[in-house]
Amino acid sequence: MGVMPVQRVQGRVQGKSRHKGVVGGMKTWAMLGVLALSSLGTSAAVAARTMETKFGEVSLPDGQPQRVVTLYEGALDAAIAMGITPLGAVASRGAEGVASYIQPQAEGVQIVGTSRETNLEAVIALQPDLILASSSLPEAQYQLLSSVAPTVVPDVPSFQADSWQQETRLFAQALNRTAQGEQVTNAVAERAAEVKAELVQRVPADQRDAYLMRWMPQGPLVMAPTIFSARILAEAGFDVHDGGLVKEGRPHSSPLSLENLTKADGHWMFLATLNDDGEQALEAAKKSPAFERLDVVQQDRVFPVNGQLWTSASGPLAAQAILQRIEQVMDSTKP
Amino acid sequence: MSNQHTTPRMLPLLVSGSLILAVTVLASLLLGAGEISPARAWAALWGYGSDEALFVLYELRGPRTLIGALVGVALGCAGALMQAVSRNPLAEPGLLGVSAGSSFAVALALVLGASISTLTVFVAQAGALVGCALVMTAARLNGLGHNPVRLILAGATLTSLLMALTSLLLMFDQRSADEIRFWVIGSVAGRDMSQAIQVLPFIGVALGLLAFIARPLAALALGESVARGLGEKPARIRLISVLVVALLVGSATAIAGPIAFLGLVVPYIARHFTGPDIRRTLWLSAVIGPILLIAADTCSRLLAAPAEMPLGVMTALLGAPVLIVMIRARRMPLL
């Protein structure tokens, strides 16, 4: 409800300022609008920076954005990686706060919603000067948000090999930290190359097949090789498969029949649940005889992973955390 | 089956019912969402075939068929009993909140720190008992008992309330959220056989009690004063009925979660063959229950292969049309 007046005031300002040259007599209206804008905390300065987003060109605040709100886990990750702590962020999927891997750096970040639902009033209350959102933000949401502050929705298709790098670069541009954006993405590439070198040296090429699973009470899910963490696994040298169980364009399969679990039996398995406790997922899975008899389980090559990090997060810091876990896994399997 | 209430007409019914049950069980063993074909499963049934086939047959399809049979008997009989006691053809544990009470009790116990393997059977039964007592009291409230649809409304309200409370618990405690979800979704796949064995005596006791109260129940169907005149004690019969329903529904929920509509459809079909006499409806329900549940479970595997559809969805698809037909029928049969 609180959004409506904001929209109205700002709509008027934009409408009038467009005609300012023609209708000089409306100056007072524009002044009023500027006042309204500044009272909202939105930068009233003439925007010098613009960037292309999914919903067209967006004018960005001049200089360094001060009051950033991220409505996407990948944006929170990218912002913190570039040294900017947002005022507000959305909770990790199925959790009350941000994902645990990023918690230490996200002290004091206020939760303004979940990945599915944004609390608009909470966003307005933070008086942001920049909003970073996910590429899947619906246009109606965008319209509301962009009346609060310039909103950057990356025009990047999901599930591509370089989706997260492209997104990070766009967020870097919005945050006026293009150089840092390059730096953090390159750092991930370097680290991944190191991990890959180790893997290539130790594991023969035909033993690098890996499955990423989520163990749910309804049944196990196979995650798609196109999702963020699977891309990182691939960059680190694993051959990530889905056993033909994931439909095109989906992040994961439907809950599988236990009869089909053998289709996800390879040399490596990374196992998560929706929340951050991978160990618990492994405990639950081990109660199932169908899981226990998999080769990968018999060979002791199942590794519990943090579901928030591996099945919900994205961004350069998440990539680093995933690579760190992969290194741990490699170390633990040293002969 | 050799008790005096079984009239000659019952015998062919029970025999043909048992034959259909045998066919259903066989179908459940031979068909699945996995790659083990009916032919291979048939061979495995006689001990031949690969480890994989033997495992699928004896560790996956076998147990779920057995659990399905148990749950089918429990819910079918509980439905028939509830309908007889409330003299309402729409009474059903799923629709009247007994299953929801059971789920809620389990959720509450988990949030309070119980472990999933210890308390659940008793907790589920306690929850069912409370839900059952509540709804049976509602059924006896002035004016409600003689209006089947109003009782269903009361039950639906109780169910929504309990489900909302369960959701609330899920929100408060993310950690047990996954474990609780297990109890919110009805399914017989991948369930623990040891728990099925644990509830077996309860179902046995409940069926024994049923045999004991079948005759008084039939007397009660003639009206309270007639029953008294025949030397029965209506209050005691009702109390035992509530106990039996709680034992049956609690046991079913403990091993398979809440499964709606089965308790509605099974006695409906049984009555079609036997007429309203509870002594016959009950025993035929004990055969039709497992037939329907196992058939629904088999369909749920085939329709969404390689994934599986939740069993609760299947039974709802089966049951909802029956409910609509019953409500739309011009003269609702009063029991």
XYZ file of C-alpha atoms in Angstrom:
670
model
C 0.000 0.000 0.000
C 2.791 2.379 0.835
C 4.049 2.214 -2.709
C 1.240 3.995 -4.401
C 1.987 7.578 -3.307
C 5.625 7.103 -4.220
C 4.697 5.974 -7.663
C 2.306 8.822 -8.145
C 4.744 11.520 -7.091
C 7.549 10.132 -9.125
C 5.398 9.471 -12.172
C 4.446 13.100 -12.102
C 8.040 14.240 -11.825
C 9.162 12.128 -14.736
C 6.181 13.146 -16.832
C 6.645 16.837 -16.197
C 10.400 16.990 -16.492
C 10.119 15.419 -19.909
C 8.131 18.451 -21.049
C 10.009 20.988 -18.973
C 11.542 22.693 -22.004
C 8.149 23.121 -23.611
C 5.986 23.924 -20.621
C 8.063 26.265 -18.497
C 5.113 27.146 -16.299
C 5.219 23.701 -14.778
C 8.520 24.434 -13.098
C 6.897 24.652 -9.699
C 5.522 21.157 -10.123
C 8.953 19.883 -10.977
C 10.407 21.608 -7.940
C 7.802 19.981 -5.779
C 8.709 16.662 -7.323
C 12.400 17.165 -6.665
C 11.567 17.911 -3.056
C 9.505 14.751 -2.868
C 12.344 12.807 -4.400
C 14.988 14.095 -2.041
C 12.721 13.406 0.894
C 12.685 9.814 -0.335
C 16.436 9.777 -0.242
C 16.698 9.125 -3.950
C 19.553 10.976 -5.567
C 18.129 13.996 -7.288
C 21.372 14.780 -9.053
C 21.392 14.640 -12.832
C 22.321 11.102 -13.715
C 25.588 10.952 -15.555
C 25.793 7.177 -15.735
C 23.408 4.944 -17.639
C 23.424 1.253 -18.419
C 21.478 -1.213 -20.527
C 19.305 -3.615 -18.566
C 16.661 -6.180 -19.417
C 13.977 -3.488 -19.207
C 15.814 -0.814 -21.153
C 18.293 1.901 -20.315
C 18.506 2.861 -16.651
C 19.981 6.068 -15.241
C 22.308 5.332 -12.366
C 23.226 7.621 -9.480
C 26.363 9.596 -10.148
C 29.519 8.308 -8.513
C 29.441 5.584 -5.927
C 25.991 4.211 -4.992
C 25.629 4.551 -1.229
C 22.389 2.826 -0.392
C 22.233 -0.460 -2.279
C 19.507 -3.089 -1.910
C 20.043 -6.504 -3.515
C 17.012 -8.650 -4.313
C 19.022 -11.578 -5.631
C 21.580 -13.764 -3.910
C 24.003 -13.363 -6.820
C 23.795 -9.573 -6.498
C 24.459 -9.657 -2.746
C 27.442 -11.898 -3.371
C 28.815 -9.688 -6.150
C 28.340 -6.467 -4.154
C 30.133 -7.825 -1.087
C 32.889 -9.244 -3.277
C 33.459 -5.715 -4.595
C 33.576 -4.249 -1.121
C 30.060 -2.858 -0.948
C 27.796 -4.077 1.833
C 24.163 -3.649 0.798
C 21.657 -2.205 3.259
C 19.088 -4.839 2.423
C 19.053 -8.261 0.809
C 16.700 -11.215 0.335
C 16.925 -14.381 2.414
C 18.435 -17.533 1.013
C 15.870 -20.019 -0.294
C 14.202 -21.805 2.586
C 16.054 -19.775 5.232
C 15.383 -16.775 7.426
C 18.601 -14.926 6.703
C 21.264 -14.697 4.040
C 23.117 -17.890 3.108
C 25.477 -19.041 5.838
C 28.595 -18.869 3.615
C 28.195 -15.103 3.289
C 26.804 -14.405 6.761
C 30.082 -13.111 8.284
C 30.442 -10.431 5.597
C 26.746 -9.573 5.616
C 26.478 -8.450 9.260
C 23.690 -5.931 9.669
C 22.207 -6.458 6.230
C 18.480 -6.181 6.624
C 16.267 -8.900 5.125
C 13.721 -7.370 2.754
C 12.080 -10.521 1.459
C 12.675 -13.929 -0.036
C 13.801 -14.884 -3.517
C 10.130 -15.309 -4.398
C 8.623 -12.298 -2.696
C 9.940 -8.829 -1.994
C 8.667 -6.776 0.915
C 8.287 -3.482 -0.936
C 7.665 -1.461 2.197
C 10.920 -2.693 3.697
C 12.760 -1.731 0.495
C 11.250 1.763 0.520
C 12.078 2.184 4.197
C 15.767 1.663 3.390
C 15.641 4.594 0.918
C 17.917 2.888 -1.606
C 19.717 4.710 -4.396
C 20.271 1.488 -6.332
C 18.408 -1.828 -6.487
C 20.062 -4.912 -7.966
C 17.683 -7.702 -8.948
C 17.731 -11.104 -10.609
C 17.339 -11.564 -14.356
C 14.063 -13.347 -13.697
C 12.393 -10.380 -11.974
C 8.906 -9.975 -13.450
C 8.271 -6.716 -15.290
C 5.402 -5.721 -12.970
C 7.793 -5.977 -10.005
C 10.352 -3.996 -11.945
C 7.861 -1.187 -12.538
C 7.161 -0.913 -8.808
C 10.809 -1.129 -7.791
C 12.063 1.338 -10.394
C 9.710 3.925 -8.941
C 11.618 3.554 -5.678
C 15.169 3.656 -7.062
C 17.049 2.827 -10.282
C 16.678 -0.927 -10.635
C 19.203 -3.042 -12.508
C 17.874 -6.304 -13.939
C 20.663 -8.055 -15.844
C 19.769 -9.059 -19.380
C 21.522 -12.398 -19.037
C 19.878 -15.728 -19.873
C 19.990 -18.186 -16.959
C 21.769 -21.543 -17.059
C 24.484 -20.422 -19.525
C 28.115 -21.312 -18.967
C 29.056 -17.724 -18.157
C 25.757 -16.458 -16.704
C 27.224 -15.568 -13.347
C 30.300 -13.834 -14.787
C 28.102 -11.715 -17.049
C 25.816 -10.875 -14.141
C 28.740 -9.977 -11.915
C 30.128 -7.647 -14.582
C 26.756 -5.934 -14.952
C 26.394 -5.523 -11.196
C 29.953 -4.170 -11.097
C 29.040 -1.618 -13.732
C 25.949 -0.589 -11.751
C 28.042 -0.274 -8.594
C 30.635 1.781 -10.476
C 33.302 -0.811 -9.685
C 33.974 -2.267 -13.115
C 37.638 -2.950 -12.388
C 36.874 -4.856 -9.187
C 34.234 -6.832 -11.082
C 36.860 -8.034 -13.551
C 39.263 -8.728 -10.738
C 36.929 -10.952 -8.713
C 35.735 -12.956 -11.725
C 39.309 -13.468 -12.891
C 40.295 -14.575 -9.396
C 37.660 -17.321 -9.555
C 38.907 -18.463 -12.956
C 42.469 -18.659 -11.635
C 41.468 -20.576 -8.530
C 39.332 -22.966 -10.597
C 42.272 -23.595 -12.900
C 44.426 -24.489 -9.885
C 41.836 -26.940 -8.556
C 41.417 -28.400 -12.012
C 45.168 -28.915 -12.396
C 45.174 -30.894 -9.158
C 42.144 -32.957 -10.216
C 43.540 -33.676 -13.671
C 46.771 -34.823 -12.125
C 45.151 -37.150 -9.613
C 41.955 -38.443 -11.214
C 41.976 -40.239 -14.579
C 39.760 -38.666 -17.224
C 37.224 -41.502 -17.141
C 36.686 -41.172 -13.387
C 35.671 -37.518 -13.254
C 31.926 -37.988 -13.713
C 29.966 -36.308 -10.932
C 26.341 -35.915 -9.919
C 24.931 -33.096 -7.856
C 21.929 -34.265 -5.835
C 19.475 -32.799 -3.408
C 18.015 -35.272 -0.935
C 14.404 -34.328 -0.236
C 11.848 -36.133 1.902
C 9.707 -36.606 -1.213
C 12.622 -38.237 -2.973
C 16.043 -37.405 -4.378
C 16.490 -34.681 -7.003
C 19.238 -34.537 -9.590
C 20.430 -30.964 -10.122
C 21.015 -29.808 -13.697
C 24.608 -29.538 -14.968
C 23.660 -26.013 -16.076
C 23.173 -24.518 -12.602
C 25.781 -22.296 -11.009
C 27.481 -24.781 -8.685
C 27.548 -27.442 -11.420
C 29.282 -24.932 -13.695
C 31.889 -24.374 -11.000
C 32.324 -28.147 -10.618
C 32.829 -28.335 -14.391
C 35.335 -25.477 -14.296
C 37.207 -27.398 -11.624
C 37.489 -30.354 -13.988
C 34.494 -32.590 -13.165
C 32.169 -33.999 -15.829
C 28.799 -33.133 -14.342
C 25.912 -35.334 -15.499
C 22.196 -35.519 -14.859
C 21.594 -39.073 -16.090
C 19.112 -37.695 -18.606
C 16.703 -36.987 -15.744
C 16.500 -33.189 -15.877
C 14.232 -31.575 -18.443
C 15.655 -28.831 -20.660
C 15.728 -25.435 -18.965
C 14.930 -26.776 -15.487
C 17.284 -26.353 -12.536
C 16.625 -29.889 -11.292
C 14.623 -33.051 -11.884
C 11.328 -33.894 -10.213
C 11.618 -36.011 -7.050
C 12.888 -39.280 -8.466
C 11.552 -42.728 -7.961
C 14.041 -44.633 -5.816
C 14.067 -47.192 -8.611
C 15.840 -44.637 -10.788
C 18.514 -43.681 -8.301
C 21.053 -45.896 -10.081
C 20.946 -43.467 -13.017
C 22.814 -41.002 -10.827
C 25.472 -43.501 -9.827
C 28.909 -42.319 -10.922
C 32.365 -41.771 -9.500
C 31.497 -38.684 -7.457
C 28.359 -37.429 -5.777
C 27.819 -34.073 -4.116
C 24.778 -34.256 -1.875
C 22.805 -31.331 -0.467
C 19.453 -30.519 1.075
C 17.510 -27.311 0.768
C 18.997 -25.931 3.965
C 22.648 -25.633 4.833
C 23.105 -28.940 6.606
C 24.557 -31.360 4.083
C 25.541 -33.834 6.794
C 21.903 -34.184 7.767
C 21.013 -34.885 4.147
C 23.612 -37.612 4.048
C 22.239 -39.115 7.273
C 18.736 -39.163 5.810
C 19.935 -40.632 2.528
C 21.889 -43.363 4.268
C 18.693 -44.681 5.804
C 17.521 -45.575 2.320
C 18.688 -48.981 1.096
C 18.364 -47.754 -2.492
C 20.993 -45.112 -1.727
C 23.229 -47.389 0.328
C 23.753 -49.834 -2.504
C 24.945 -47.245 -5.067
C 28.518 -47.787 -6.199
C 29.402 -44.216 -5.383
C 28.265 -44.816 -1.783
C 30.101 -48.133 -1.520
C 33.250 -46.402 -2.767
C 32.764 -43.672 -0.151
C 32.675 -40.923 -2.761
C 29.576 -39.060 -1.550
C 30.282 -35.600 -0.186
C 27.741 -33.596 1.777
C 27.549 -29.966 0.677
C 25.790 -26.857 1.929
C 22.490 -26.654 0.056
C 22.220 -22.873 0.391
C 25.599 -22.474 -1.240
C 25.313 -25.250 -3.809
C 21.693 -25.079 -4.886
C 20.628 -21.487 -4.303
C 23.567 -19.063 -4.273
C 25.660 -17.633 -7.096
C 28.405 -15.052 -7.543
C 32.175 -14.777 -7.122
C 32.257 -15.412 -3.354
C 29.964 -18.414 -3.706
C 32.260 -19.695 -6.450
C 35.256 -19.347 -4.143
C 33.429 -21.125 -1.319
C 32.428 -23.973 -3.648
C 36.002 -24.268 -4.920
C 37.205 -24.392 -1.340
C 34.841 -27.273 -0.610
C 36.019 -29.068 -3.754
C 39.621 -28.687 -2.587
C 38.652 -30.129 0.810
C 37.014 -33.057 -0.959
C 40.136 -33.597 -3.044
C 42.311 -33.491 0.048
C 40.097 -35.941 1.911
C 40.372 -38.457 -0.922
C 44.154 -38.332 -1.069
C 45.512 -41.852 -0.935
C -14.496 -64.340 8.416
C -16.384 -67.228 9.923
C -18.479 -65.148 12.282
C -22.233 -65.365 12.202
C -22.716 -61.994 10.509
C -21.197 -63.190 7.293
C -24.221 -64.175 5.294
C -23.761 -66.428 2.257
C -23.983 -63.379 0.004
C -20.789 -62.002 1.547
C -18.668 -64.949 0.544
C -18.598 -64.409 -3.231
C -17.998 -60.717 -2.614
C -15.029 -61.355 -0.364
C -13.618 -64.021 -2.694
C -13.825 -61.847 -5.805
C -12.472 -58.919 -3.773
C -9.499 -61.009 -2.689
C -8.877 -62.061 -6.291
C -8.844 -58.436 -7.436
C -6.531 -57.619 -4.537
C -4.142 -60.365 -5.639
C -4.074 -58.970 -9.184
C -3.465 -55.450 -7.844
C -0.600 -56.638 -5.658
C 0.941 -58.423 -8.616
C 0.650 -55.293 -10.785
C 2.266 -53.266 -8.013
C 5.194 -55.681 -7.928
C 5.641 -55.847 -11.683
C 5.203 -52.169 -12.611
C 7.396 -49.264 -11.574
C 8.986 -46.002 -12.595
C 12.370 -47.619 -13.102
C 13.922 -49.758 -15.790
C 12.990 -53.142 -14.347
C 10.411 -54.381 -16.853
C 7.422 -56.517 -15.822
C 9.134 -59.568 -17.353
C 12.328 -59.059 -15.354
C 10.311 -58.355 -12.220
C 8.371 -61.571 -12.785
C 11.621 -63.525 -13.020
C 12.925 -61.778 -9.911
C 9.749 -62.788 -8.095
C 10.923 -66.394 -8.433
C 14.446 -65.520 -7.417
C 16.051 -65.136 -10.843
C 17.574 -62.053 -12.384
C 20.155 -59.389 -11.645
C 20.887 -57.977 -8.198
C 19.278 -54.796 -9.407
C 16.004 -56.531 -10.291
C 15.945 -58.467 -7.016
C 16.650 -55.286 -5.073
C 13.914 -53.320 -6.813
C 11.413 -56.110 -6.263
C 12.220 -57.094 -2.681
C 13.489 -53.831 -1.213
C 11.457 -51.197 -3.057
C 8.265 -52.493 -4.642
C 7.650 -55.259 -2.099
C 7.748 -53.080 1.034
C 5.715 -50.277 -0.487
C 3.067 -52.770 -1.579
C 2.917 -54.193 1.953
C 2.778 -50.750 3.514
C 0.149 -49.782 0.963
C -1.931 -52.803 1.967
C -1.666 -51.923 5.675
C -2.549 -48.282 5.111
C -5.393 -49.284 2.802
C -6.919 -51.599 5.404
C -6.515 -49.001 8.143
C -7.997 -46.074 6.221
C -10.746 -48.106 4.552
C -11.973 -49.488 7.879
C -11.539 -46.149 9.663
C -13.693 -44.496 6.990
C -16.409 -47.133 7.236
C -16.401 -46.889 11.020
C -16.506 -43.091 11.116
C -19.381 -43.072 8.664
C -21.299 -45.601 10.722
C -20.784 -43.809 14.027
C -21.527 -40.318 12.719
C -24.290 -41.736 10.492
C -22.854 -39.583 7.773
C -21.700 -41.001 4.420
C -19.228 -38.141 3.989
C -17.307 -38.778 7.219
C -13.709 -39.575 6.407
C -10.469 -39.285 8.393
C -8.798 -37.113 5.727
C -11.712 -34.721 5.244
C -12.634 -34.481 8.918
C -9.232 -33.469 10.228
C -8.206 -36.730 11.903
C -5.225 -37.183 9.573
C -4.377 -33.495 9.868
C -4.484 -33.798 13.674
C -2.109 -36.702 13.426
C 0.318 -34.799 11.167
C 0.163 -31.765 13.390
C 0.974 -33.812 16.490
C 3.998 -35.306 14.760
C 5.153 -31.872 13.600
C 4.738 -30.484 17.097
C 6.714 -33.346 18.620
C 9.526 -32.860 16.110
C 9.711 -29.140 16.784
C 9.795 -29.855 20.512
C 12.837 -31.994 19.899
C 11.596 -35.547 19.440
C 13.582 -37.703 17.097
C 11.874 -39.017 14.025
C 12.517 -42.653 14.829
C 11.184 -42.895 18.378
C 7.989 -41.102 19.242
C 6.125 -40.808 16.018
C 3.745 -43.762 16.074
C 2.336 -42.883 19.477
C 2.339 -39.181 18.773
C 0.530 -39.724 15.483
C -2.069 -41.810 17.297
C -2.505 -39.239 20.037
C -2.998 -36.521 17.432
C -5.518 -38.659 15.588
C -7.331 -39.292 18.873
C -7.670 -35.587 19.609
C -8.714 -34.808 16.024
C -11.217 -37.654 16.069
C -12.688 -36.690 19.437
C -13.043 -33.080 18.290
C -14.814 -33.962 15.111
C -17.057 -36.565 16.697
C -18.099 -33.998 19.287
C -18.825 -31.597 16.461
C -20.869 -34.306 14.786
C -23.071 -34.545 17.874
C -23.592 -30.819 18.169
C -27.136 -29.702 17.682
C -28.210 -29.842 14.064
C -24.819 -30.831 12.773
C -25.207 -34.571 13.096
C -28.105 -34.751 10.726
C -26.595 -32.558 8.054
C -23.726 -34.397 6.354
C -22.464 -31.389 4.428
C -22.259 -29.241 7.535
C -20.153 -31.876 9.249
C -17.814 -31.836 6.255
C -17.587 -28.054 6.573
C -16.671 -28.399 10.240
C -14.074 -31.006 9.300
C -12.654 -28.877 6.499
C -12.323 -25.986 8.928
C -10.504 -28.151 11.440
C -8.240 -29.505 8.684
C -7.343 -26.027 7.409
C -6.686 -24.836 10.937
C -4.401 -27.768 11.700
C -2.607 -27.461 8.394
C -2.075 -23.746 8.969
C -0.662 -24.528 12.416
C 1.634 -27.149 10.880
C 2.852 -24.582 8.332
C 3.436 -22.189 11.193
C 5.624 -24.774 12.907
C 7.524 -25.213 9.644
C 8.211 -21.488 9.586
C 9.449 -21.431 13.156
C 11.810 -24.320 12.817
C 13.663 -24.594 9.541
C 15.786 -27.426 10.770
C 12.972 -29.887 11.226
C 11.141 -28.460 8.237
C 12.427 -31.169 5.958
C 11.578 -33.917 8.411
C 8.087 -32.553 8.876
C 7.483 -32.243 5.170
C 7.863 -35.996 5.133
C 4.681 -36.172 7.245
C 2.736 -33.550 5.356
C 2.961 -35.408 2.052
C 1.282 -38.780 1.924
C 3.385 -41.475 0.289
C 4.273 -45.140 0.686
C 7.515 -44.926 -1.316
C 10.815 -45.416 0.463
C 9.114 -45.659 3.857
C 10.662 -47.571 6.658
C 9.533 -51.197 6.850
C 10.459 -51.381 10.537
C 7.859 -48.733 11.313
C 5.263 -50.704 9.438
C 6.082 -53.671 11.650
C 5.853 -51.395 14.680
C 2.267 -50.388 13.869
C 1.148 -53.884 12.899
C -0.015 -54.804 16.436
C -1.995 -51.574 16.711
C -3.820 -52.263 13.488
C -4.415 -55.812 14.717
C -5.872 -54.598 18.017
C -8.011 -52.053 16.200
C -9.416 -54.691 13.853
C -10.112 -56.950 16.832
C -12.024 -54.153 18.546
C -13.876 -53.549 15.305
C -15.083 -57.141 15.234
C -16.236 -56.655 18.813
C -18.270 -53.493 18.140
C -19.573 -54.346 14.658
C -22.813 -55.789 16.035
C -23.527 -52.969 18.543
C -22.779 -50.506 15.754
C -25.385 -52.118 13.559
C -27.830 -51.777 16.446
C -26.857 -48.127 16.865
C -27.649 -47.561 13.199
C -31.279 -48.270 14.029
C -31.349 -45.323 16.386
C -30.156 -44.655 19.883
C -33.288 -45.804 21.697
C -33.503 -49.017 19.668
C -29.853 -49.713 20.466
C -30.525 -49.175 24.173
C -33.547 -51.418 23.896
C -31.309 -54.117 22.433
C -29.064 -53.802 25.479
C -26.212 -51.834 23.912
C -24.505 -48.838 25.480
C -24.247 -46.104 22.802
C -21.783 -43.953 24.764
C -19.390 -46.854 25.229
C -19.661 -47.866 21.579
C -18.822 -44.330 20.490
C -15.845 -44.183 22.820
C -14.462 -47.456 21.499
C -15.079 -46.261 17.931
C -13.116 -43.080 18.520
C -10.271 -45.158 19.943
C -10.303 -47.548 17.011
C -10.336 -44.714 14.464
C -7.423 -43.057 16.276
C -5.445 -46.310 16.303
C -6.086 -46.932 12.620
C -5.560 -43.399 11.320
C -2.613 -42.748 13.655
C -0.909 -45.931 12.455
C -1.591 -45.122 8.809
C -0.312 -41.564 9.196
C 2.765 -42.716 11.086
C 3.889 -44.913 8.216
C 2.564 -43.071 5.174
C 1.591 -39.526 6.142
C -1.879 -38.130 5.571
C -3.758 -39.672 2.649
C -7.112 -38.083 1.955
C -10.281 -39.418 0.378
C -9.490 -43.115 0.711
C -11.730 -43.414 3.774
C -14.514 -41.778 1.776
C -14.299 -43.777 -1.422
C -13.739 -47.245 0.030
C -16.934 -47.513 2.139
C -18.837 -45.804 -0.688
C -17.870 -48.601 -3.054
C -18.359 -51.254 -0.378
C -21.883 -50.016 0.380
C -22.657 -50.229 -3.286
C -22.243 -54.000 -3.019
C -23.398 -54.699 0.524
C -26.003 -52.084 1.339
C -25.755 -49.985 4.487
C -25.207 -52.809 7.027
C -21.989 -51.887 8.815
C -21.190 -55.520 9.606
C -20.755 -56.200 5.900
C -19.421 -52.816 4.805
C -16.575 -53.036 7.288
C -15.181 -56.340 6.088
C -15.542 -55.499 2.427
C -13.819 -52.146 3.121
C -10.867 -54.060 4.526
C -10.454 -55.650 1.085
C -11.311 -52.665 -1.106
C -9.035 -50.315 0.895
C -5.777 -52.032 -0.053
C -6.971 -52.589 -3.636
C -7.563 -48.875 -4.129
C -4.458 -47.708 -2.304
C -2.104 -50.095 -4.069
C -3.710 -49.311 -7.438
C -3.394 -45.571 -6.797
C 0.241 -46.002 -5.770
C 0.990 -48.036 -8.908
C -0.584 -45.319 -11.078
C 1.399 -42.636 -9.242
C 4.604 -44.398 -10.312
C 3.629 -44.780 -13.940
C 2.111 -41.389 -14.693
C 5.183 -39.278 -13.970
C 8.063 -41.724 -14.649
C 11.011 -41.407 -14.129
C 9.733 -39.283 -11.259
C 6.729 -40.193 -9.127
C 3.521 -38.385 -8.386
C 2.664 -37.972 -4.698
C 0.171 -40.639 -3.633
C -1.991 -37.986 -1.938
C -2.500 -36.337 -5.336
C -3.597 -39.652 -6.825
C -6.128 -40.427 -4.075
C -7.506 -36.894 -4.304
C -7.984 -37.306 -8.068
C -9.832 -40.517 -7.320
C -11.816 -39.262 -4.365
C -12.856 -35.741 -5.258
C -15.237 -36.819 -8.074
C -16.863 -39.339 -5.736
C -17.381 -36.622 -3.130
C -18.945 -34.328 -5.724
C -21.232 -37.093 -7.005
C -22.331 -37.866 -3.447
C -23.071 -34.253 -2.604
C -24.878 -33.652 -5.879
C -26.997 -36.775 -5.529
C -30.512 -35.583 -4.886
C -31.047 -37.672 -1.819
C -28.037 -38.087 0.335
C -28.265 -41.487 1.952
C -28.491 -41.017 5.709
C -26.913 -43.865 7.574
